XYZ file of C-alpha atoms in Angstrom:
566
model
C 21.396 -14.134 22.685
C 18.161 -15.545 21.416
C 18.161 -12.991 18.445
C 21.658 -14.444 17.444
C 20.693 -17.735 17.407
C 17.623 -16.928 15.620
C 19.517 -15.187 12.725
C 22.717 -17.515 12.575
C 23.424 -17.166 8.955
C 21.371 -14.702 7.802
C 23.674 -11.691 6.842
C 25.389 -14.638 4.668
C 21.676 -15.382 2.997
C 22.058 -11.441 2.203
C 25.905 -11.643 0.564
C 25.298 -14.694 -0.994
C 23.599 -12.975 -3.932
C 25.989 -10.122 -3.965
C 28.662 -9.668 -6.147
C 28.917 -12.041 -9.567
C 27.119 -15.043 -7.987
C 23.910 -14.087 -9.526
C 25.156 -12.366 -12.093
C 26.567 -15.711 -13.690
C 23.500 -17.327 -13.736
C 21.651 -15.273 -17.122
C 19.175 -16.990 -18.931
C 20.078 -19.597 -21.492
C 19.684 -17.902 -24.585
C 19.126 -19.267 -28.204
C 16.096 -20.392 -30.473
C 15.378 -23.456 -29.657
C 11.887 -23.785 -30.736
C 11.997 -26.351 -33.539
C 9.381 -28.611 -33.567
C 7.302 -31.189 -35.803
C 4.365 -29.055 -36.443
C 3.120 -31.867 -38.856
C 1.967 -33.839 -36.079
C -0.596 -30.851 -34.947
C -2.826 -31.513 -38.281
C -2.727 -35.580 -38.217
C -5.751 -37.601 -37.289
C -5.640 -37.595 -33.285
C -6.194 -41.455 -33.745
C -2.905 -41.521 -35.427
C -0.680 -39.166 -32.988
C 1.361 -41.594 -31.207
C 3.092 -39.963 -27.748
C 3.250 -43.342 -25.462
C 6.411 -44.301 -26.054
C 9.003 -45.500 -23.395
C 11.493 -42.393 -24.223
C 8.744 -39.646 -23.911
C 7.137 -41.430 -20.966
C 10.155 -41.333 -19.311
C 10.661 -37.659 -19.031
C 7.672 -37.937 -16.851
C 10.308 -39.513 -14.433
C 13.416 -37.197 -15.038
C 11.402 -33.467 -14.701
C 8.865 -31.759 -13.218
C 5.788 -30.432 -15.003
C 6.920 -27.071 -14.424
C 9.917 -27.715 -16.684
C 7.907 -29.728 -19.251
C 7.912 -26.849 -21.957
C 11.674 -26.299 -21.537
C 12.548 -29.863 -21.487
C 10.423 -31.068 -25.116
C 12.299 -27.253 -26.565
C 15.285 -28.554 -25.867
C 14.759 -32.245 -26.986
C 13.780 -31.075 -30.507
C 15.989 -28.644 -31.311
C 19.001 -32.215 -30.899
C 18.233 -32.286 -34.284
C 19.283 -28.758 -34.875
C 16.452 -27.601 -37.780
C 15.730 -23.770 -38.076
C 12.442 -22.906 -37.643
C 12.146 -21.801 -40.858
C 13.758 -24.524 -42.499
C 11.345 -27.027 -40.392
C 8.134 -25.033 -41.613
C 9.148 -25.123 -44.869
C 9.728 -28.850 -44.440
C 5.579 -28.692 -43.014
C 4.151 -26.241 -45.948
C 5.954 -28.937 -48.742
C 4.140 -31.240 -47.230
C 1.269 -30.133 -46.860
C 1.093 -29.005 -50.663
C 1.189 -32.246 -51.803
C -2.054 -33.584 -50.137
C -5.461 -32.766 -52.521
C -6.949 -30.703 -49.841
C -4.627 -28.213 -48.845
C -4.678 -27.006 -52.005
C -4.395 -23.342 -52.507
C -4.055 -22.528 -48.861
C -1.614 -19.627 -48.890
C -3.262 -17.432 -46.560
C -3.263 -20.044 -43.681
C 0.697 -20.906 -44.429
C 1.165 -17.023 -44.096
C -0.566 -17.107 -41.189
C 1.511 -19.840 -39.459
C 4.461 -18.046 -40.360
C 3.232 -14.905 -38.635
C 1.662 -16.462 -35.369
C 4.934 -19.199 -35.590
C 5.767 -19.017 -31.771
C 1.464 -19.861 -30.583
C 1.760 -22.879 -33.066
C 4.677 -24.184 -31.135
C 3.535 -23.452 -27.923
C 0.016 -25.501 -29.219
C 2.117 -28.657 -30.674
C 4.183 -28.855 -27.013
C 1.561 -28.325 -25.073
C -0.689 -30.550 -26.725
C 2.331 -33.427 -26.754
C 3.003 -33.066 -23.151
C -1.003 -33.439 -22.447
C -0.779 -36.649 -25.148
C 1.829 -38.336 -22.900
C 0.088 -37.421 -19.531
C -3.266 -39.024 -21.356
C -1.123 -42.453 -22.213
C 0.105 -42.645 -18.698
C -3.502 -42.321 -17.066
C -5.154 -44.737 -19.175
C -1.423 -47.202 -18.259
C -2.281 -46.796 -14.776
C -6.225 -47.213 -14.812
C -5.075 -50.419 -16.837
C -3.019 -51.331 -14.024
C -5.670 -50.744 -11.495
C -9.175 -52.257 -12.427
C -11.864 -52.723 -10.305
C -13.150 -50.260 -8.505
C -16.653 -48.285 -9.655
C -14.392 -45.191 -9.655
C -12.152 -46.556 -12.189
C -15.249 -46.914 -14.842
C -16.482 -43.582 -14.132
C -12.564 -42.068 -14.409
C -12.136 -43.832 -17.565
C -15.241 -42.363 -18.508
C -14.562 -38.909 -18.192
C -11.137 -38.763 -19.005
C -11.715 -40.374 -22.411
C -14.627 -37.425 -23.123
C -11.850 -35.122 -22.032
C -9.330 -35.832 -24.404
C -11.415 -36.637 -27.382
C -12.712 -32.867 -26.888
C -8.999 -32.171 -26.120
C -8.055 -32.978 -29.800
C -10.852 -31.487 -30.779
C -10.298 -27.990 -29.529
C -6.328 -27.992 -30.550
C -7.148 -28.474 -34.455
C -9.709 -25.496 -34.119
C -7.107 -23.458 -32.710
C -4.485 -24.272 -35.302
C -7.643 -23.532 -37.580
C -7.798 -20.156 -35.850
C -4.031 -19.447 -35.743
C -4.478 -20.148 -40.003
C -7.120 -17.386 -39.899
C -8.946 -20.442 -41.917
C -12.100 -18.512 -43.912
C -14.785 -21.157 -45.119
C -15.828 -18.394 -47.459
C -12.994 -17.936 -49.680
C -11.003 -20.907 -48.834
C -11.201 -24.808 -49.758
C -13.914 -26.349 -47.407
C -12.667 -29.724 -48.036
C -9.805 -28.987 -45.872
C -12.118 -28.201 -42.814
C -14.376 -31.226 -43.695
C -11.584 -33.600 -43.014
C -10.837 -31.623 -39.499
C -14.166 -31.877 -38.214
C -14.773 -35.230 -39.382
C -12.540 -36.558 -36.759
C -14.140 -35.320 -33.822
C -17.942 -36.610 -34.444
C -18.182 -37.651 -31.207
C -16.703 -34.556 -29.576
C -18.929 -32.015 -27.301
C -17.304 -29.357 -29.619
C -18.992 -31.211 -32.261
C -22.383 -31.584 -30.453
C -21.971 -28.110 -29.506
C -22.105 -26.886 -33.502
C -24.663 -28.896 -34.342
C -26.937 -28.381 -31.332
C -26.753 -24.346 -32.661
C -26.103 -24.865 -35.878
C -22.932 -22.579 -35.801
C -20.689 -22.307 -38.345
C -17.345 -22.957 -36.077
C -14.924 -21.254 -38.572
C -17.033 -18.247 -38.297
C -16.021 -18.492 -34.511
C -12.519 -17.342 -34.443
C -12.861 -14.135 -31.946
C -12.160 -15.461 -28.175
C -15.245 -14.816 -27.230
C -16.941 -17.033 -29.146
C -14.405 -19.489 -28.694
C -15.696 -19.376 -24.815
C -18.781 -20.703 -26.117
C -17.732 -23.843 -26.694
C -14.590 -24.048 -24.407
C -16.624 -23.385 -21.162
C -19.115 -26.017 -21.429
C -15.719 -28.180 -21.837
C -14.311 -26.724 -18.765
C -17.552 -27.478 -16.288
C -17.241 -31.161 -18.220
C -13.646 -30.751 -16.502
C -14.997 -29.781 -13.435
C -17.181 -33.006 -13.084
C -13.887 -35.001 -13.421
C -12.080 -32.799 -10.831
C -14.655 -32.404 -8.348
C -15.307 -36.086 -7.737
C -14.507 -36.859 -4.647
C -14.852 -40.743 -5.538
C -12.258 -39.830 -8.342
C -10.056 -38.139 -5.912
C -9.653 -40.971 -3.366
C -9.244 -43.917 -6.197
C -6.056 -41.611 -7.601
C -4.950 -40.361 -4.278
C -4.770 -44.029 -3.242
C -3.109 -45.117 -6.711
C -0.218 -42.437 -5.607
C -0.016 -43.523 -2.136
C 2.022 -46.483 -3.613
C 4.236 -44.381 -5.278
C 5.109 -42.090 -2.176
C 3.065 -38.800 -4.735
C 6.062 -38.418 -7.367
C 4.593 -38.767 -10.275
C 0.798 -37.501 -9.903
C 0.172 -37.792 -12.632
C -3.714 -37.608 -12.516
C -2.776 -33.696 -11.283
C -0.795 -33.008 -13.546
C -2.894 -33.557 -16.645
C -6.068 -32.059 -15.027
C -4.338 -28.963 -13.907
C -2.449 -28.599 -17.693
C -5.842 -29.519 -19.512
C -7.253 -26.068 -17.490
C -3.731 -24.164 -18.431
C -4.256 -24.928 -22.266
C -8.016 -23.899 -21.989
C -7.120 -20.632 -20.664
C -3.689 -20.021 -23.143
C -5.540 -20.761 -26.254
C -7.930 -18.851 -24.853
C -11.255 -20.812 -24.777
C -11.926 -19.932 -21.440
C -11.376 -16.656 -19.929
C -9.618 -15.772 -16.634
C -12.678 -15.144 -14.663
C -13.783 -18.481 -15.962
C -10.787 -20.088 -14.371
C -10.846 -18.273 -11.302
C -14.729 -19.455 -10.918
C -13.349 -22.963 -11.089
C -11.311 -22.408 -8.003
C -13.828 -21.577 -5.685
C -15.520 -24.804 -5.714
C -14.343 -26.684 -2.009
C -13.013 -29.954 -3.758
C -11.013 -28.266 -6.383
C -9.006 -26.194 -4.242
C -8.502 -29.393 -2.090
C -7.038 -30.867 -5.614
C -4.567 -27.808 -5.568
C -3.602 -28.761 -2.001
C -2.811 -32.563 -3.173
C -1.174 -30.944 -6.506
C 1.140 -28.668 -4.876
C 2.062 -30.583 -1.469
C 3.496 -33.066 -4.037
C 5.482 -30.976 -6.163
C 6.956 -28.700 -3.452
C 8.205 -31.694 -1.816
C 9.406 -33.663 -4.662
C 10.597 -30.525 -6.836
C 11.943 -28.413 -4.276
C 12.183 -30.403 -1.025
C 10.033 -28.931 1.019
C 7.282 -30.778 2.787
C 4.464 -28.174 3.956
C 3.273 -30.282 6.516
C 3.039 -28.338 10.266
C 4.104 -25.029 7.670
C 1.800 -21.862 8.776
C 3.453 -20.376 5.471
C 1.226 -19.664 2.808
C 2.225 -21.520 -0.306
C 0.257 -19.260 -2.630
C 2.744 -16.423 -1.611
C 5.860 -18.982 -2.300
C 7.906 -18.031 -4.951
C 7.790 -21.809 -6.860
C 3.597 -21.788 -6.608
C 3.022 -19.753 -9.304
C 5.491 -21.714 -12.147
C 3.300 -25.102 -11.360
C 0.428 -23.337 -13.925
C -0.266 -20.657 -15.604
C -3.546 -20.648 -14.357
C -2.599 -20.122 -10.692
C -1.425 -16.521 -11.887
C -4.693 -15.655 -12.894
C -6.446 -16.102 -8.983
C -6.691 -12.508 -7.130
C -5.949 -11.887 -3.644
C -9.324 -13.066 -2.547
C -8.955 -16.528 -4.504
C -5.842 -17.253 -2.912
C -7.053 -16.475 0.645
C -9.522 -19.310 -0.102
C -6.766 -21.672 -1.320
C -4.844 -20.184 2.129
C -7.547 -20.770 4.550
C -8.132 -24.410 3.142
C -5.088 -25.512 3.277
C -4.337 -23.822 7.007
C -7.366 -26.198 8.484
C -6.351 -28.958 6.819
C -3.084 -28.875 8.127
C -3.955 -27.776 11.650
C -6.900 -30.978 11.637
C -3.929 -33.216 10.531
C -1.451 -32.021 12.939
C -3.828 -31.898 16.220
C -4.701 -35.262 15.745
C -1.438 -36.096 16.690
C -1.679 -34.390 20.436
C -4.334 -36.341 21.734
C -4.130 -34.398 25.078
C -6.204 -32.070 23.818
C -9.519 -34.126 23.422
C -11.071 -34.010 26.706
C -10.754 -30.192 27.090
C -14.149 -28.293 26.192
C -12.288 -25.023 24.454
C -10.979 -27.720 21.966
C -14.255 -29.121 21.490
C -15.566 -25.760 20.433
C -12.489 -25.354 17.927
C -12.805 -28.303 16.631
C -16.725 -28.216 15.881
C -16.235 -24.667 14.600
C -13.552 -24.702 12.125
C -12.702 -28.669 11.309
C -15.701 -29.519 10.136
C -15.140 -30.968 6.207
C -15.615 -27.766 4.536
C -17.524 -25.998 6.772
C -15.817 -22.606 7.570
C -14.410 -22.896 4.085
C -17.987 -22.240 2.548
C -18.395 -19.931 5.696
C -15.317 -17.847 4.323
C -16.459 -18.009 1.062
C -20.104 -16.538 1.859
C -18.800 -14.054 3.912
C -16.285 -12.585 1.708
C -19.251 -12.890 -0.797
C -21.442 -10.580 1.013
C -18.692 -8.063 2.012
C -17.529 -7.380 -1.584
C -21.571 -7.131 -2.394
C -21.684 -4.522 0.630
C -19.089 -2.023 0.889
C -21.074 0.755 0.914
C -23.423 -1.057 3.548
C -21.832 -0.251 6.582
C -24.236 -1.461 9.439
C -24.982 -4.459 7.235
C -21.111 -5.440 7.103
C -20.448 -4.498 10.819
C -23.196 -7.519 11.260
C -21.369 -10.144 9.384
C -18.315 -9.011 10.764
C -19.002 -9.615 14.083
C -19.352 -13.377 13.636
C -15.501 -13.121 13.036
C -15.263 -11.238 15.997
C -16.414 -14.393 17.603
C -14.742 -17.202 15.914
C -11.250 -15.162 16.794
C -12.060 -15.274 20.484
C -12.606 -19.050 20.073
C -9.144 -19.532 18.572
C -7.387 -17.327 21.273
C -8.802 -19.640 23.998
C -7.729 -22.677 22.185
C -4.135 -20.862 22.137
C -3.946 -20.187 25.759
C -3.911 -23.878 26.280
C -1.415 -24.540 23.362
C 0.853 -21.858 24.714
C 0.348 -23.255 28.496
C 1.050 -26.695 27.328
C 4.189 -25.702 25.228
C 5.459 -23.832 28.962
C 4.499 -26.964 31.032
C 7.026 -29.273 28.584
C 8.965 -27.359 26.847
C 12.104 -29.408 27.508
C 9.878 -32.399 26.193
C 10.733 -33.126 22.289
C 6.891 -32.263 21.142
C 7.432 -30.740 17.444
C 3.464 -31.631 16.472
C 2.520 -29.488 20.022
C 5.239 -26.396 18.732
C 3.782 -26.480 14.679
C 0.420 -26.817 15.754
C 0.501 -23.479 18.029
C 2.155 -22.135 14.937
C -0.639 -23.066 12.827
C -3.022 -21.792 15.393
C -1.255 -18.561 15.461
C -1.597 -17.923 11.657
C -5.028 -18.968 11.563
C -6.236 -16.238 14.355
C -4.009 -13.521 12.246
C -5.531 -14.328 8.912
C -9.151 -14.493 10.165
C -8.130 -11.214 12.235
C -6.421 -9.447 9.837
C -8.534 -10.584 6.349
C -12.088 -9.409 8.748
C -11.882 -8.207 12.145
C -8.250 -6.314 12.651
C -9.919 -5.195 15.972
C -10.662 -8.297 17.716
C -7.744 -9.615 19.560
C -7.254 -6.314 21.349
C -11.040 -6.183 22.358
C -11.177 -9.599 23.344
C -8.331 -8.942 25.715
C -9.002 -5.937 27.138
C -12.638 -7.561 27.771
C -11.181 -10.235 29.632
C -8.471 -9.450 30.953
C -8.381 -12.276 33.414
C -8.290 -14.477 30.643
C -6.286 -13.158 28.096
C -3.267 -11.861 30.558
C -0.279 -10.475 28.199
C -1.762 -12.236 25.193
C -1.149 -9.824 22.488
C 2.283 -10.089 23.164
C 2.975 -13.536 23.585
C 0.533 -14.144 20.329
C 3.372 -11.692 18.112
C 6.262 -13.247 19.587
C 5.071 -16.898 18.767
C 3.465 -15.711 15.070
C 6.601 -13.927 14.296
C 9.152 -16.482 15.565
C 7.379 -19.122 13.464
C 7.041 -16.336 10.524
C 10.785 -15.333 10.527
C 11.594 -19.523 10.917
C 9.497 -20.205 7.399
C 10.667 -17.278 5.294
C 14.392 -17.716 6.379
C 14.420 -21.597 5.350
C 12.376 -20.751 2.290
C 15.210 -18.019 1.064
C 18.029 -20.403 1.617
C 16.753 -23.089 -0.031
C 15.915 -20.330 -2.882
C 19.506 -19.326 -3.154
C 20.255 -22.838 -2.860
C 18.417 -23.906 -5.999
C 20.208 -20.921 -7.716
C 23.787 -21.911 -6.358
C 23.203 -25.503 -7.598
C 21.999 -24.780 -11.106
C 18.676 -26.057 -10.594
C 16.169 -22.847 -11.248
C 14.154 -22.885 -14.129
C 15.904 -20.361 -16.962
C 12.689 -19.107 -17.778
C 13.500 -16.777 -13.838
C 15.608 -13.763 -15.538
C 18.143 -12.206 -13.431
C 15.755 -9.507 -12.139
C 13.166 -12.040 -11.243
C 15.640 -13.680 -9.260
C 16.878 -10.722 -7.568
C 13.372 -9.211 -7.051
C 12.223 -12.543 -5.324
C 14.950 -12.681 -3.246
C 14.896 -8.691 -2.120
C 11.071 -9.530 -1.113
C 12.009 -12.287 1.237
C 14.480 -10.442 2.741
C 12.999 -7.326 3.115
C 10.566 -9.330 4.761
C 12.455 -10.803 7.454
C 14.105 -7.933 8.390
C 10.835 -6.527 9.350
C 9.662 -9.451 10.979
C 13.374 -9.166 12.949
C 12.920 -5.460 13.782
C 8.845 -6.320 15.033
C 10.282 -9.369 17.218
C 13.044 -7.607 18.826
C 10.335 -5.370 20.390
C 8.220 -7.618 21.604
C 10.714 -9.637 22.717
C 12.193 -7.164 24.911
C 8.721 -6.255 26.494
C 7.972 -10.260 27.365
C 11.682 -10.988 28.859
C 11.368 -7.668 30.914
C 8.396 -9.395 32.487
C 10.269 -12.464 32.744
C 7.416 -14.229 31.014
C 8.705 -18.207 30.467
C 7.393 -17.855 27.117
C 10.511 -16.090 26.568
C 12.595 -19.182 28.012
C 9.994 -22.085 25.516
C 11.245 -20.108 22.410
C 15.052 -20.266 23.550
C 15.165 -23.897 24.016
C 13.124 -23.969 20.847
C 16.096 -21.798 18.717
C 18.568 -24.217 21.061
C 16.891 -27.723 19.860
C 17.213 -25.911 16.217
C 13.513 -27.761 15.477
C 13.010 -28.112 11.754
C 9.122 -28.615 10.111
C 8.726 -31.526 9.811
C 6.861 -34.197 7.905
C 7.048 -37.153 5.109
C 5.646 -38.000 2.326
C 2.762 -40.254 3.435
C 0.623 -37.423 5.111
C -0.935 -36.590 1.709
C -2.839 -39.252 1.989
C -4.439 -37.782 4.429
C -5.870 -34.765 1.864
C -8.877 -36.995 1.532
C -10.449 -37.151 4.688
């Protein structure tokens, strides 16, 4: 009975894609790539992307859908490509120094679709800019809004700087057999730009730097500038409070930081290692928390508050930036394991019953400290990939896992007891937070010592009575719960028109064959343990019924985030 009510709908989640329903939804085709590639060569003084139309889109779609959105906005006034860049080359012949400058015009014809991508991207970073410096307007005061305004002005002024390079590059512009007066006027705009102090600091001839590697030299001391802004915890509460008022819709500070890193790594001035660097530091992968709490709840509606699911798997997490698809395995667990405290910290401080008890204490202390078992994780994993062929030496460091996992299993024999003692009580915060619990001791199991739960209970017994079971039944209840809401509100989005075209009809179908597959092994693992646990007539077996019964959803609302900076 409790597996039907468990699975009520889901051979319809399987049917739903069958037949033509998916098959209706191909990608909108077309060229629709017109754009005014005049504005990419303009003073940056002179680029004007403030006003109350473009602004506006900020309101009407996500940043996800930015690109598609200013594609199809252009091509209203329905100009070739060609016909537009001929439009561009005429004028540009008339101006005294662009004389003679076939080779670069042949060169923007041939690399036509990465001088495109450089105007939108650069437009959509223009409006973010305008909207920053309209809200620090709006909120003077504070020293954090100085220092902000500070940074984010050095940012954009080396911004500008870096986009007229690359349109430099994508003209294969040669100093040596082409018009210097035309790379005079470039660089004379951005005298006050690192890129510019950069040069003459080494005395480098920048248009003898087209390769990406020597673009890196230049584009990573931007990106640590970037880091500063980022990484500033002062920063991060004055903007975190800003979009407290505005219930995290528009975060707009986010979004701007997070596309300044994407068009570092596109145009490639920074390389993929560089980025993934970035992401290791503690306070920006608590920015990527902020950044994608708000956009999965006001893009897709899902609020990941009391969620054990790991959003770095979701299918959504990695159309938010490009650079999220450059983090390994070992990145994301970092992103995973930050997230998974904060949430747990958040959600136990609702069930204050837990305070006075000593095993909580020891939890608490061990992983909730700010940061602390983040830079733990972080070391570790450190010292294991530095070690694999050092096999006493990692046993060592793996032990101290060993440890921290029996902490967490006594700290969910008290959450289980206490979800057995009032289960007919209405307690969501007590259920997620034993789900949260759950994933955290898998993770830390599973990611360095796959060993320990069944040691720990065999060596205490007395202690750790039927646990292994009662642990799978919980972690895969809450498991198959996340994944099977996830999927419908995937097939949802599809149904309603409201998935990006850039998915294909394979990507669609691939991401929804992975969530399925994966529930039906997460079905075919619970039915087993199920059947051991109500053969012992454990009451475990009777919590999770009423659970299924009460048909619990996660839960949560929009004002937690502003919890991200404690």
């Amino acid at each position: 009975m409790l597996i039907q009510l468990i699975f009520t709908g889901l051979w319809s989640i399987k049917f739903v894609t069958g037949g033509g329903s998916l098959q209706k939804l191909g990608v909108i085709s077309g060229d629709h790539s017109a754009c005014p590639l005049c504005d990419l060569i303009f003073h940056p003084h002179d680029l004007k992307f403030s006003d109350v139309g473009q602004s506006s889109d900020l309101e009407k779609y996500p940043i996800s859908n930015f690109k598609e959105t200013e594609v199809a906005s252009t091509s209203e006034y329905c100009v070739h490509p060609e016909a537009l860049f001929d439009q561009f080359i005429n004028g540009l012949k008339k101006l005294d120094y662009f004389t003679n400058q076939i080779c670069m015009i042949e060169s923007w014809k041939r690399n036509q679709k990465e001088v495109i991508s450089l105007y939108v991207d650069s437009k959509e970073i223009s409006i973010l800019f305008s909207e920053l410096k309209k809200q620090l307007k709006q909120n003077k005061g504070p020293e954090e809004y100085l220092l902000a305004k500070k940074l984010l002005k050095k940012t954009q002024r080396n911004l500008s700087a870096l986009k007229h390079l690359r349109l430099l590059s994508l003209g294969n512009f040669n100093p040596k057999i082409q018009d210097s007066k035309f790379s005079n006027m470039m660089l004379s705009y951005h005298n006050k730009s690192q890129v510019s102090e950069y040069i003459q600091a080494s005395n480098l001839n920048i248009f003898d730097l087209n390769s990406s590697e020597s673009n890196q030299d230049f584009g990573q001391p931007f990106l640590e500038e970037l880091k500063k802004l980022l990484a500033n915890k002062s920063i991060r509460k004055y903007f975190v409070e800003l979009e407290h008022k505005n219930l995290f819709k528009k975060v707009i500070f986010w979004r701007y930081a997070f596309k300044t890193i994407e068009f570092l790594l596109v145009n490639k001035f920074v390389s993929e290692e560089a980025v993934r660097r970035l992401f290791h530091d503690e306070e920006i992968v608590k920015q990527v928390n902020i950044y994608t709490s708000a956009c999965f709840l006001h893009e897709i509606s899902s609020s990941l508050i009391g969620s054990p699911f790991d959003f770095t798997e979701h299918w959504y997490w990695d159309s938010l930036n490009v650079s999220f698809k450059a983090l390994t395995k070992d990145d994301r667990t970092i992103i995973k394991f930050s997230f998974l405290l904060w949430n747990i910290s958040h959600i136990s401080s609702k069930v204050p019953e837990l305070e006075h008890m000593n095993d909580w204490k020891i939890f608490k202390v061990s992983f909730l400290e700010e940061n602390q078992y983040i830079r733990k994780i972080m070391s570790r994993k450190g010292i294991l990939n530095d070690q694999k062929n050092q096999n006493n030496s990692r046993l060592d460091h793996l032990a101290v896992f060993e440890e921290d996992c029996e902490k967490i299993m006594n700290v969910l024999v008290i959450l289980m007891q206490y979800n057995l003692e009032h289960h007919k009580i209405n307690n969501p915060k007590l259920r997620d937070l034993t789900f949260l619990v759950c994933e955290l001791l898998d993770s830390i199991a599973n990611e360095f010592s796959p060993d320990s739960i069944k040691r720990n209970s065999e060596e205490k017994p007395e202690r750790f009575v039927n646990f292994e079971d009662q642990f799978k039944l919980v972690l895969l209840y809450s498991r198959i719960k996340e994944v099977k809401e996830t999927l419908t509100k995937f097939l949802q989005f599809i149904q309603n028109g409201n998935l990006s075209p850039h998915y294909s009809h394979l990507e669609r179908k691939k991401i929804h064959e992975t969530y399925y597959t994966r529930l039906l092994e997460d079905l075919t693992q619970f039915k087993d343990v199920y059947c051991r646990v109500e053969k012992r007539n454990d009451h475990l077996s009777e919590w999770l019924k009423y659970q299924v019964s009460m048909g619990y959803l996660a839960h949560g609302d929009q004002a937690w985030l502003k919890k991200l900076v404690k």
